[in-house]
PDB file of C-alpha atoms in Angstrom:
ATOM      1  CA  UNK A   1      15.876   3.855   6.553  1.00  0.00           C
ATOM      2  CA  UNK A   2      13.694   0.911   7.378  1.00  0.00           C
ATOM      3  CA  UNK A   3      13.166  -1.875   4.870  1.00  0.00           C
ATOM      4  CA  UNK A   4      10.796  -4.793   4.546  1.00  0.00           C
ATOM      5  CA  UNK A   5      11.763  -8.106   3.008  1.00  0.00           C
ATOM      6  CA  UNK A   6       9.422 -10.718   1.640  1.00  0.00           C
ATOM      7  CA  UNK A   7      11.466 -13.720   0.702  1.00  0.00           C
ATOM      8  CA  UNK A   8       8.899 -15.597  -1.336  1.00  0.00           C
ATOM      9  CA  UNK A   9       8.127 -13.783  -4.560  1.00  0.00           C
ATOM     10  CA  UNK A  10       5.957 -16.478  -6.095  1.00  0.00           C
ATOM     11  CA  UNK A  11       4.166 -19.268  -4.287  1.00  0.00           C
ATOM     12  CA  UNK A  12       2.027 -21.948  -5.889  1.00  0.00           C
ATOM     13  CA  UNK A  13      -0.110 -24.180  -3.689  1.00  0.00           C
ATOM     14  CA  UNK A  14      -2.871 -26.663  -4.112  1.00  0.00           C
ATOM     15  CA  UNK A  15      -6.189 -26.051  -2.427  1.00  0.00           C
ATOM     16  CA  UNK A  16      -6.246 -27.092   1.233  1.00  0.00           C
ATOM     17  CA  UNK A  17      -2.490 -26.751   1.563  1.00  0.00           C
ATOM     18  CA  UNK A  18      -1.113 -24.673   4.405  1.00  0.00           C
ATOM     19  CA  UNK A  19       0.422 -21.283   3.733  1.00  0.00           C
ATOM     20  CA  UNK A  20       3.192 -19.343   5.369  1.00  0.00           C
ATOM     21  CA  UNK A  21       4.586 -16.166   3.835  1.00  0.00           C
ATOM     22  CA  UNK A  22       7.678 -14.642   5.356  1.00  0.00           C
ATOM     23  CA  UNK A  23       8.147 -10.989   6.245  1.00  0.00           C
ATOM     24  CA  UNK A  24      11.148  -9.406   7.956  1.00  0.00           C
ATOM     25  CA  UNK A  25      11.780  -5.768   8.652  1.00  0.00           C
ATOM     26  CA  UNK A  26      14.812  -3.749   9.608  1.00  0.00           C
ATOM     27  CA  UNK A  27      13.805  -1.221  12.238  1.00  0.00           C
ATOM     28  CA  UNK A  28      14.920  -1.458  15.834  1.00  0.00           C
ATOM     29  CA  UNK A  29      12.181   0.596  17.434  1.00  0.00           C
ATOM     30  CA  UNK A  30       8.476   0.103  17.978  1.00  0.00           C
ATOM     31  CA  UNK A  31       6.487  -0.744  14.884  1.00  0.00           C
ATOM     32  CA  UNK A  32       2.996  -1.330  13.672  1.00  0.00           C
ATOM     33  CA  UNK A  33       2.813  -4.226  11.227  1.00  0.00           C
ATOM     34  CA  UNK A  34       0.368  -4.995   8.464  1.00  0.00           C
ATOM     35  CA  UNK A  35      -0.486  -7.478   5.791  1.00  0.00           C
ATOM     36  CA  UNK A  36      -2.375  -6.254   2.752  1.00  0.00           C
ATOM     37  CA  UNK A  37      -3.897  -8.318  -0.019  1.00  0.00           C
ATOM     38  CA  UNK A  38      -4.528  -7.313  -3.611  1.00  0.00           C
ATOM     39  CA  UNK A  39      -6.886  -9.575  -5.521  1.00  0.00           C
ATOM     40  CA  UNK A  40      -6.615  -9.525  -9.321  1.00  0.00           C
ATOM     41  CA  UNK A  41      -7.952  -6.249 -10.654  1.00  0.00           C
ATOM     42  CA  UNK A  42      -8.762  -4.881  -7.222  1.00  0.00           C
ATOM     43  CA  UNK A  43      -7.260  -2.386  -4.825  1.00  0.00           C
ATOM     44  CA  UNK A  44      -5.189  -3.117  -1.759  1.00  0.00           C
ATOM     45  CA  UNK A  45      -7.157  -4.319   1.239  1.00  0.00           C
ATOM     46  CA  UNK A  46      -6.064  -4.688   4.828  1.00  0.00           C
ATOM     47  CA  UNK A  47      -5.836  -8.329   5.851  1.00  0.00           C
ATOM     48  CA  UNK A  48      -4.657  -7.877   9.423  1.00  0.00           C
ATOM     49  CA  UNK A  49      -2.582  -5.622  11.636  1.00  0.00           C
ATOM     50  CA  UNK A  50      -0.494  -5.711  14.777  1.00  0.00           C
ATOM     51  CA  UNK A  51      -0.137  -2.773  17.164  1.00  0.00           C
ATOM     52  CA  UNK A  52       0.609  -4.276  20.560  1.00  0.00           C
ATOM     53  CA  UNK A  53      -0.428  -7.060  22.902  1.00  0.00           C
ATOM     54  CA  UNK A  54      -0.877 -10.633  21.761  1.00  0.00           C
ATOM     55  CA  UNK A  55       1.748 -11.237  19.072  1.00  0.00           C
ATOM     56  CA  UNK A  56      -0.566 -13.660  17.294  1.00  0.00           C
ATOM     57  CA  UNK A  57      -3.134 -11.656  15.391  1.00  0.00           C
ATOM     58  CA  UNK A  58      -6.082 -12.929  13.451  1.00  0.00           C
ATOM     59  CA  UNK A  59      -7.409 -11.281  10.351  1.00  0.00           C
ATOM     60  CA  UNK A  60     -10.114 -11.765   7.813  1.00  0.00           C
ATOM     61  CA  UNK A  61     -10.704 -14.905   5.780  1.00  0.00           C
ATOM     62  CA  UNK A  62      -8.905 -17.204   8.203  1.00  0.00           C
ATOM     63  CA  UNK A  63      -5.507 -15.528   7.977  1.00  0.00           C
ATOM     64  CA  UNK A  64      -3.287 -14.969  10.974  1.00  0.00           C
ATOM     65  CA  UNK A  65       0.179 -13.576  11.544  1.00  0.00           C
ATOM     66  CA  UNK A  66       2.694 -13.860  14.331  1.00  0.00           C
ATOM     67  CA  UNK A  67       4.959 -11.039  15.434  1.00  0.00           C
ATOM     68  CA  UNK A  68       8.309 -12.312  16.683  1.00  0.00           C
ATOM     69  CA  UNK A  69      10.167  -9.269  17.935  1.00  0.00           C
ATOM     70  CA  UNK A  70      13.500 -11.024  18.395  1.00  0.00           C
ATOM     71  CA  UNK A  71      13.455 -12.092  14.766  1.00  0.00           C
ATOM     72  CA  UNK A  72      11.982  -8.855  13.389  1.00  0.00           C
ATOM     73  CA  UNK A  73       9.445 -11.036  11.645  1.00  0.00           C
ATOM     74  CA  UNK A  74       5.721 -10.937  10.963  1.00  0.00           C
ATOM     75  CA  UNK A  75       4.891 -14.062   8.995  1.00  0.00           C
ATOM     76  CA  UNK A  76       1.473 -14.619   7.501  1.00  0.00           C
ATOM     77  CA  UNK A  77      -0.219 -18.000   7.811  1.00  0.00           C
ATOM     78  CA  UNK A  78      -3.354 -19.808   6.786  1.00  0.00           C
ATOM     79  CA  UNK A  79      -3.980 -23.470   7.641  1.00  0.00           C
ATOM     80  CA  UNK A  80      -5.887 -24.309   4.471  1.00  0.00           C
ATOM     81  CA  UNK A  81      -5.877 -22.084   1.398  1.00  0.00           C
ATOM     82  CA  UNK A  82      -8.660 -21.771  -1.126  1.00  0.00           C
ATOM     83  CA  UNK A  83      -8.599 -20.991  -4.815  1.00  0.00           C
ATOM     84  CA  UNK A  84     -10.077 -17.577  -3.986  1.00  0.00           C
ATOM     85  CA  UNK A  85      -6.935 -16.728  -1.998  1.00  0.00           C
ATOM     86  CA  UNK A  86      -5.059 -16.290  -5.270  1.00  0.00           C
ATOM     87  CA  UNK A  87      -3.739 -12.739  -4.961  1.00  0.00           C
ATOM     88  CA  UNK A  88      -0.683 -10.659  -4.211  1.00  0.00           C
ATOM     89  CA  UNK A  89       0.206 -10.214  -0.561  1.00  0.00           C
ATOM     90  CA  UNK A  90       2.151  -7.264   0.806  1.00  0.00           C
ATOM     91  CA  UNK A  91       3.729  -6.902   4.200  1.00  0.00           C
ATOM     92  CA  UNK A  92       4.036  -3.321   5.474  1.00  0.00           C
ATOM     93  CA  UNK A  93       5.642  -1.630   8.438  1.00  0.00           C
ATOM     94  CA  UNK A  94       4.846   1.671  10.103  1.00  0.00           C
ATOM     95  CA  UNK A  95       7.660   2.674  12.467  1.00  0.00           C
ATOM     96  CA  UNK A  96       6.472   4.580  15.498  1.00  0.00           C
ATOM     97  CA  UNK A  97       8.480   7.782  15.408  1.00  0.00           C
ATOM     98  CA  UNK A  98       8.667  10.692  17.795  1.00  0.00           C
ATOM     99  CA  UNK A  99       6.281  13.324  16.555  1.00  0.00           C
ATOM    100  CA  UNK A 100       3.951  10.849  14.957  1.00  0.00           C
ATOM    101  CA  UNK A 101       3.750   9.784  11.360  1.00  0.00           C
ATOM    102  CA  UNK A 102       1.731   7.304   9.481  1.00  0.00           C
ATOM    103  CA  UNK A 103       4.088   6.197   6.736  1.00  0.00           C
ATOM    104  CA  UNK A 104       4.018   2.682   5.478  1.00  0.00           C
ATOM    105  CA  UNK A 105       7.025   0.890   4.051  1.00  0.00           C
ATOM    106  CA  UNK A 106       5.980  -2.039   1.889  1.00  0.00           C
ATOM    107  CA  UNK A 107       7.691  -5.279   1.031  1.00  0.00           C
ATOM    108  CA  UNK A 108       8.026  -6.323  -2.591  1.00  0.00           C
ATOM    109  CA  UNK A 109       4.989  -8.562  -2.421  1.00  0.00           C
ATOM    110  CA  UNK A 110       4.343 -12.283  -2.802  1.00  0.00           C
ATOM    111  CA  UNK A 111       2.245 -13.555  -5.646  1.00  0.00           C
ATOM    112  CA  UNK A 112       0.198 -16.511  -4.428  1.00  0.00           C
ATOM    113  CA  UNK A 113      -1.468 -18.845  -6.872  1.00  0.00           C
ATOM    114  CA  UNK A 114      -3.769 -21.526  -5.549  1.00  0.00           C
ATOM    115  CA  UNK A 115      -4.523 -24.359  -7.913  1.00  0.00           C
ATOM    116  CA  UNK A 116      -7.620 -26.507  -7.806  1.00  0.00           C
TER     117      UNK A 116
ATOM    118  CA  UNK B   1     -17.656   2.400   3.789  1.00  0.00           C
ATOM    119  CA  UNK B   2     -14.130   3.766   3.438  1.00  0.00           C
ATOM    120  CA  UNK B   3     -13.990   3.822  -0.338  1.00  0.00           C
ATOM    121  CA  UNK B   4     -11.266   5.618  -2.244  1.00  0.00           C
ATOM    122  CA  UNK B   5     -11.558   6.207  -5.958  1.00  0.00           C
ATOM    123  CA  UNK B   6      -9.020   7.262  -8.551  1.00  0.00           C
ATOM    124  CA  UNK B   7      -9.564   8.804 -11.922  1.00  0.00           C
ATOM    125  CA  UNK B   8      -8.606   7.947 -14.535  1.00  0.00           C
ATOM    126  CA  UNK B   9      -7.940   4.255 -14.084  1.00  0.00           C
ATOM    127  CA  UNK B  10      -5.533   4.323 -17.003  1.00  0.00           C
ATOM    128  CA  UNK B  11      -4.091   7.015 -19.237  1.00  0.00           C
ATOM    129  CA  UNK B  12      -1.786   7.119 -22.233  1.00  0.00           C
ATOM    130  CA  UNK B  13      -0.085  10.371 -23.094  1.00  0.00           C
ATOM    131  CA  UNK B  14       2.657  11.750 -25.289  1.00  0.00           C
ATOM    132  CA  UNK B  15       6.049  12.630 -23.928  1.00  0.00           C
ATOM    133  CA  UNK B  16       6.191  16.241 -22.752  1.00  0.00           C
ATOM    134  CA  UNK B  17       2.540  16.544 -21.797  1.00  0.00           C
ATOM    135  CA  UNK B  18       1.126  16.781 -18.280  1.00  0.00           C
ATOM    136  CA  UNK B  19      -1.279  14.328 -16.737  1.00  0.00           C
ATOM    137  CA  UNK B  20      -3.534  14.874 -13.732  1.00  0.00           C
ATOM    138  CA  UNK B  21      -4.675  11.991 -11.525  1.00  0.00           C
ATOM    139  CA  UNK B  22      -7.458  12.458  -8.994  1.00  0.00           C
ATOM    140  CA  UNK B  23      -7.877  10.666  -5.693  1.00  0.00           C
ATOM    141  CA  UNK B  24     -11.167  10.959  -3.848  1.00  0.00           C
ATOM    142  CA  UNK B  25     -12.404   9.641  -0.532  1.00  0.00           C
ATOM    143  CA  UNK B  26     -16.039   8.883  -1.272  1.00  0.00           C
ATOM    144  CA  UNK B  27     -17.615   8.345   2.118  1.00  0.00           C
ATOM    145  CA  UNK B  28     -15.228   9.867   4.629  1.00  0.00           C
ATOM    146  CA  UNK B  29     -13.099  12.949   5.057  1.00  0.00           C
ATOM    147  CA  UNK B  30      -9.362  12.647   4.794  1.00  0.00           C
ATOM    148  CA  UNK B  31      -6.926  15.254   6.094  1.00  0.00           C
ATOM    149  CA  UNK B  32      -4.086  13.136   4.842  1.00  0.00           C
ATOM    150  CA  UNK B  33      -3.669  11.310   1.565  1.00  0.00           C
ATOM    151  CA  UNK B  34      -0.641   9.425   0.346  1.00  0.00           C
ATOM    152  CA  UNK B  35       0.663   8.909  -3.172  1.00  0.00           C
ATOM    153  CA  UNK B  36       2.561   5.751  -4.059  1.00  0.00           C
ATOM    154  CA  UNK B  37       4.243   4.516  -7.177  1.00  0.00           C
ATOM    155  CA  UNK B  38       4.493   0.864  -8.060  1.00  0.00           C
ATOM    156  CA  UNK B  39       6.811  -0.539 -10.701  1.00  0.00           C
ATOM    157  CA  UNK B  40       6.122  -3.957 -12.206  1.00  0.00           C
ATOM    158  CA  UNK B  41       7.040  -6.771  -9.859  1.00  0.00           C
ATOM    159  CA  UNK B  42       8.107  -4.265  -7.228  1.00  0.00           C
ATOM    160  CA  UNK B  43       6.786  -2.796  -4.049  1.00  0.00           C
ATOM    161  CA  UNK B  44       4.756   0.338  -3.505  1.00  0.00           C
ATOM    162  CA  UNK B  45       7.071   3.271  -2.965  1.00  0.00           C
ATOM    163  CA  UNK B  46       5.743   6.265  -1.077  1.00  0.00           C
ATOM    164  CA  UNK B  47       6.171   9.413  -3.129  1.00  0.00           C
ATOM    165  CA  UNK B  48       4.564  12.040  -0.964  1.00  0.00           C
ATOM    166  CA  UNK B  49       2.170  12.778   1.852  1.00  0.00           C
ATOM    167  CA  UNK B  50      -0.583  15.186   0.991  1.00  0.00           C
ATOM    168  CA  UNK B  51      -2.166  17.269   3.732  1.00  0.00           C
ATOM    169  CA  UNK B  52      -5.341  19.232   3.192  1.00  0.00           C
ATOM    170  CA  UNK B  53      -4.671  22.941   3.017  1.00  0.00           C
ATOM    171  CA  UNK B  54      -0.899  22.722   3.179  1.00  0.00           C
ATOM    172  CA  UNK B  55       2.047  21.750   1.037  1.00  0.00           C
ATOM    173  CA  UNK B  56       2.754  18.135   0.381  1.00  0.00           C
ATOM    174  CA  UNK B  57       5.715  16.423   1.985  1.00  0.00           C
ATOM    175  CA  UNK B  58       7.844  14.605  -0.573  1.00  0.00           C
ATOM    176  CA  UNK B  59      10.005  11.589   0.034  1.00  0.00           C
ATOM    177  CA  UNK B  60      13.695  11.757  -0.688  1.00  0.00           C
ATOM    178  CA  UNK B  61      14.438  11.493  -4.371  1.00  0.00           C
ATOM    179  CA  UNK B  62      10.976  12.532  -5.557  1.00  0.00           C
ATOM    180  CA  UNK B  63      10.981  15.722  -7.647  1.00  0.00           C
ATOM    181  CA  UNK B  64       8.323  18.013  -6.262  1.00  0.00           C
ATOM    182  CA  UNK B  65       8.330  20.185  -9.382  1.00  0.00           C
ATOM    183  CA  UNK B  66       7.638  17.168 -11.535  1.00  0.00           C
ATOM    184  CA  UNK B  67       5.002  15.542  -9.359  1.00  0.00           C
ATOM    185  CA  UNK B  68       2.693  18.356  -8.277  1.00  0.00           C
ATOM    186  CA  UNK B  69       0.292  17.499  -5.491  1.00  0.00           C
ATOM    187  CA  UNK B  70      -2.732  19.527  -4.516  1.00  0.00           C
ATOM    188  CA  UNK B  71      -5.008  18.597  -1.613  1.00  0.00           C
ATOM    189  CA  UNK B  72      -7.687  21.222  -2.058  1.00  0.00           C
ATOM    190  CA  UNK B  73     -10.431  19.646   0.030  1.00  0.00           C
ATOM    191  CA  UNK B  74     -10.978  16.938   2.625  1.00  0.00           C
ATOM    192  CA  UNK B  75     -12.071  14.510  -0.066  1.00  0.00           C
ATOM    193  CA  UNK B  76      -9.825  15.278  -3.020  1.00  0.00           C
ATOM    194  CA  UNK B  77      -6.118  15.171  -3.748  1.00  0.00           C
ATOM    195  CA  UNK B  78      -4.600  15.455  -7.204  1.00  0.00           C
ATOM    196  CA  UNK B  79      -1.245  14.364  -8.558  1.00  0.00           C
ATOM    197  CA  UNK B  80      -0.045  16.071 -11.723  1.00  0.00           C
ATOM    198  CA  UNK B  81       2.841  14.532 -13.592  1.00  0.00           C
ATOM    199  CA  UNK B  82       4.357  17.464 -15.470  1.00  0.00           C
ATOM    200  CA  UNK B  83       6.298  17.125 -18.708  1.00  0.00           C
ATOM    201  CA  UNK B  84       5.879  13.380 -18.593  1.00  0.00           C
ATOM    202  CA  UNK B  85       8.554  11.104 -20.007  1.00  0.00           C
ATOM    203  CA  UNK B  86       8.516   7.375 -20.723  1.00  0.00           C
ATOM    204  CA  UNK B  87      10.372   6.691 -17.485  1.00  0.00           C
ATOM    205  CA  UNK B  88       7.373   8.129 -15.618  1.00  0.00           C
ATOM    206  CA  UNK B  89       5.259   5.258 -16.880  1.00  0.00           C
ATOM    207  CA  UNK B  90       4.087   3.405 -13.820  1.00  0.00           C
ATOM    208  CA  UNK B  91       1.158   2.478 -11.618  1.00  0.00           C
ATOM    209  CA  UNK B  92       0.209   5.315  -9.280  1.00  0.00           C
ATOM    210  CA  UNK B  93      -1.806   4.483  -6.174  1.00  0.00           C
ATOM    211  CA  UNK B  94      -3.272   6.821  -3.612  1.00  0.00           C
ATOM    212  CA  UNK B  95      -4.496   6.146  -0.120  1.00  0.00           C
ATOM    213  CA  UNK B  96      -6.501   8.208   2.312  1.00  0.00           C
ATOM    214  CA  UNK B  97      -6.604   8.320   6.070  1.00  0.00           C
ATOM    215  CA  UNK B  98      -9.827   9.084   7.900  1.00  0.00           C
ATOM    216  CA  UNK B  99     -10.060  12.495   9.567  1.00  0.00           C
ATOM    217  CA  UNK B 100     -11.531  10.970  12.712  1.00  0.00           C
ATOM    218  CA  UNK B 101      -8.879   9.549  15.006  1.00  0.00           C
ATOM    219  CA  UNK B 102      -9.907   6.043  15.929  1.00  0.00           C
ATOM    220  CA  UNK B 103      -6.905   4.888  17.935  1.00  0.00           C
ATOM    221  CA  UNK B 104      -3.131   4.641  17.768  1.00  0.00           C
ATOM    222  CA  UNK B 105      -3.163   4.227  14.054  1.00  0.00           C
ATOM    223  CA  UNK B 106      -5.614   5.384  11.472  1.00  0.00           C
ATOM    224  CA  UNK B 107      -5.910   2.876   8.682  1.00  0.00           C
ATOM    225  CA  UNK B 108      -5.051   3.941   5.179  1.00  0.00           C
ATOM    226  CA  UNK B 109      -7.648   3.043   2.575  1.00  0.00           C
ATOM    227  CA  UNK B 110      -6.285   2.510  -0.902  1.00  0.00           C
ATOM    228  CA  UNK B 111      -7.573   3.512  -4.289  1.00  0.00           C
ATOM    229  CA  UNK B 112      -7.575   1.140  -7.250  1.00  0.00           C
ATOM    230  CA  UNK B 113      -4.596   2.811  -8.907  1.00  0.00           C
ATOM    231  CA  UNK B 114      -3.949   4.613 -12.178  1.00  0.00           C
ATOM    232  CA  UNK B 115      -1.859   3.077 -14.938  1.00  0.00           C
ATOM    233  CA  UNK B 116       0.147   5.790 -16.709  1.00  0.00           C
ATOM    234  CA  UNK B 117       1.851   5.053 -20.000  1.00  0.00           C
ATOM    235  CA  UNK B 118       3.966   7.765 -21.577  1.00  0.00           C
ATOM    236  CA  UNK B 119       4.798   7.268 -25.231  1.00  0.00           C
TER     237      UNK B 119
END
């Protein structure tokens, strides 16, 4: 079965610092990749997604992620974080299987705290 | 648009009782809804896929007789935790996928979750 690893469980940054959150997955076939964000007290929201094409995808709120197929990675980045980016971030993978399917496998999440 | 609600948002019950959690898509129709379970400091684990008008598909290791899922309409799926025990205490999250196919992948929209505590 596929798995998703997020190596950073807790990250603390100062405002304006750059952010990179790691995500690796273990599936050899074609995948769709996602980053979700969960702000305190709120539900999961889609931050960005990759299906095909340009491996560098841009999402909402200045986030971007780069798919590196050879490394099975989909790291999330933001050049300059804001206090309002404090949230939990989840990487998720949807393997493209014969016969379809829309199942997401989530990583364990990274809790980001941005300090003023 | 694309709002998913869950009710209740939190529930406390006694061991041995059953608890029903509702998941509703408020402004779209969903043929497919998903139920996840999230333990503290851990990831969301898919429990089952709920399809409108048919039986749910459970993930390996999930007891279908304990976690009853009913997807009676295109906007409502329910999860009933039967004979709940303290180890069933968790955060249960549902998601819904739009009926209308919009491309290679239909986004899942997530509800706010239900915190279940079994005493």
